[in-house]
GROMACS .gro file of C-alpha atoms in nm:
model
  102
    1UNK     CA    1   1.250   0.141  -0.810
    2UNK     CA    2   1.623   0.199  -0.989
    3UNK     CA    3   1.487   0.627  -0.954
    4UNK     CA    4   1.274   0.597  -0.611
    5UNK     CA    5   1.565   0.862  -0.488
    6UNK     CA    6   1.535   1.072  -0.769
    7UNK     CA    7   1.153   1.111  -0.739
    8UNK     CA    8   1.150   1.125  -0.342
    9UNK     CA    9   1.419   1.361  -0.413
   10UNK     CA   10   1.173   1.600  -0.698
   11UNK     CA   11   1.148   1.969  -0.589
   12UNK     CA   12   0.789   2.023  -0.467
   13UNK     CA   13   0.693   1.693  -0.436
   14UNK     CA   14   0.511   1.647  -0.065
   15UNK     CA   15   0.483   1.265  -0.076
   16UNK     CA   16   0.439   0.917  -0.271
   17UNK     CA   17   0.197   0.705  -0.263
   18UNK     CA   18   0.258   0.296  -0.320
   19UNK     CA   19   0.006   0.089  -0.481
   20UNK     CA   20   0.103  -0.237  -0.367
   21UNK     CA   21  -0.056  -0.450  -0.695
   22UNK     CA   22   0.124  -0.238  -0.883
   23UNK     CA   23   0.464  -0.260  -0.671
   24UNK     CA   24   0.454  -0.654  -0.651
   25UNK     CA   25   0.438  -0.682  -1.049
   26UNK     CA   26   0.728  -0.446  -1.026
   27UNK     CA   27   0.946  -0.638  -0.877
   28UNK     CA   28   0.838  -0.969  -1.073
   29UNK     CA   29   0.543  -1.082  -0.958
   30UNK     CA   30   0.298  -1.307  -1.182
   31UNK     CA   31  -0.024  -1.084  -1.062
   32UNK     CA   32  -0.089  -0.884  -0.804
   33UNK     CA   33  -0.049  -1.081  -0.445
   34UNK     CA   34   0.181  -1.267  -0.599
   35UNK     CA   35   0.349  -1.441  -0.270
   36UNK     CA   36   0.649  -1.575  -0.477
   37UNK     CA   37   0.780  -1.206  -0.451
   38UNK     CA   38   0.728  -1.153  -0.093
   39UNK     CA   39   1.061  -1.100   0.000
   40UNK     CA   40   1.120  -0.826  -0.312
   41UNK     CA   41   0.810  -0.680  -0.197
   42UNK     CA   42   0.927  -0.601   0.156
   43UNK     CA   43   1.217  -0.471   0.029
   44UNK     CA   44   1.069  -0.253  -0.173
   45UNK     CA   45   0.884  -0.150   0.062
   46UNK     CA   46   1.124  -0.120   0.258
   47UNK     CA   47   1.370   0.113   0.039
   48UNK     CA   48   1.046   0.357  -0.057
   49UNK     CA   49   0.983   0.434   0.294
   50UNK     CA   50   1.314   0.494   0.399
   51UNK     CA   51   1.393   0.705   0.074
   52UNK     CA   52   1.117   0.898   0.170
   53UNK     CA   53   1.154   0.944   0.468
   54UNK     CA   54   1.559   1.033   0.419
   55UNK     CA   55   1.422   1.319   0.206
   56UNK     CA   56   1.151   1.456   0.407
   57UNK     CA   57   0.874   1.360   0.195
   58UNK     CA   58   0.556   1.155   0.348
   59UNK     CA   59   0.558   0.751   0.240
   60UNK     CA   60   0.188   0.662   0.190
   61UNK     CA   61   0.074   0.290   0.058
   62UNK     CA   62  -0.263   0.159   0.001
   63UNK     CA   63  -0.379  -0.127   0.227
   64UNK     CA   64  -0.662  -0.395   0.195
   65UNK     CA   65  -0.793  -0.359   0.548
   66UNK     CA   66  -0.739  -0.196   0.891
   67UNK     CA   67  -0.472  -0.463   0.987
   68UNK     CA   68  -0.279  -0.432   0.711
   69UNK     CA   69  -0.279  -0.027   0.769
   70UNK     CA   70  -0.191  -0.079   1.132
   71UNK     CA   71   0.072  -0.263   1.058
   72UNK     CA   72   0.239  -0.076   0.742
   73UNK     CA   73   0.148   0.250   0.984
   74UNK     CA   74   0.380   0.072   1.248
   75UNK     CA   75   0.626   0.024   0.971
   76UNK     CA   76   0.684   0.370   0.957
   77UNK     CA   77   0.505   0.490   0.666
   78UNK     CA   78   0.334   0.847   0.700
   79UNK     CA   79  -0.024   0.756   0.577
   80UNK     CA   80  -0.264   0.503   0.488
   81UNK     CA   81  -0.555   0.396   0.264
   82UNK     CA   82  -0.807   0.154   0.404
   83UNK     CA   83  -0.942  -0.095   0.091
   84UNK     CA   84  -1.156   0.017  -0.165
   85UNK     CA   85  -1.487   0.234  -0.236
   86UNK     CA   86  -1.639  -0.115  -0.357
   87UNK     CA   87  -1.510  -0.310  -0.060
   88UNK     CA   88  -1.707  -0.066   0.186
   89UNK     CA   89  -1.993  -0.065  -0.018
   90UNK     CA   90  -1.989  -0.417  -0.062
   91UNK     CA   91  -1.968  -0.480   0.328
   92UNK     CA   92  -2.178  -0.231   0.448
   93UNK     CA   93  -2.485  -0.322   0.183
   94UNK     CA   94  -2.401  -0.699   0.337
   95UNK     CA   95  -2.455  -0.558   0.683
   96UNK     CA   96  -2.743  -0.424   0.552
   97UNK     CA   97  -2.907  -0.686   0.418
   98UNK     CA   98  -2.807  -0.900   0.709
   99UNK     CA   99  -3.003  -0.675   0.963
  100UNK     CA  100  -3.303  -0.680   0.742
  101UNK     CA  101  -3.293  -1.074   0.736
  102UNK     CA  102  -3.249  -1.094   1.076
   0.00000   0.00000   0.00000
């Protein structure tokens, strides 16, 4: 965070990309979801999108479902990712198995 407008500011660079596990340990979280940081997190947040967006870059963060991406999307930030590979899989074989019960 102390060189977010350094990087945003990179020649070349089209974008960054926040992993927000790895953002809330940044800012002193125990783990990852770590609620005790909430307010660091959201000012984090806050300052990455806003750097970015100050330097013309896109602001892009991982989100755990469609909610969250709304939201964050809302926020201002340029692009989204929706959960996980597994967490797709893992609903959609649920779905699966659920018809095939039914």
């Amino acid at each position: 965070m102390a060189d977010i407008a350094e990087i945003c500011a990179t020649p070349g660079l089209d974008g960054v990309y926040v992993g927000p596990s790895d953002l809330r340990i940044a800012v002193g979280g125990a783990f990852p979801g770590d609620p005790a940081v909430a307010e660091q997190f959201e000012a984090a947040l806050t300052t990455i999108r806003e750097t970015a967006a100050n330097t013309g870059i896109a602001a892009g963060i991982h989100t755990s479902a469609g909610e969250d991406a709304a939201r964050r999307l809302g926020d201002g930030y340029t692009f989204a990712t929706v959960a996980s590979d597994l967490t797709h899989l893992e609903q959609i074989a649920a779905a699966h198995l659920a018809a095939a019960r039914a």
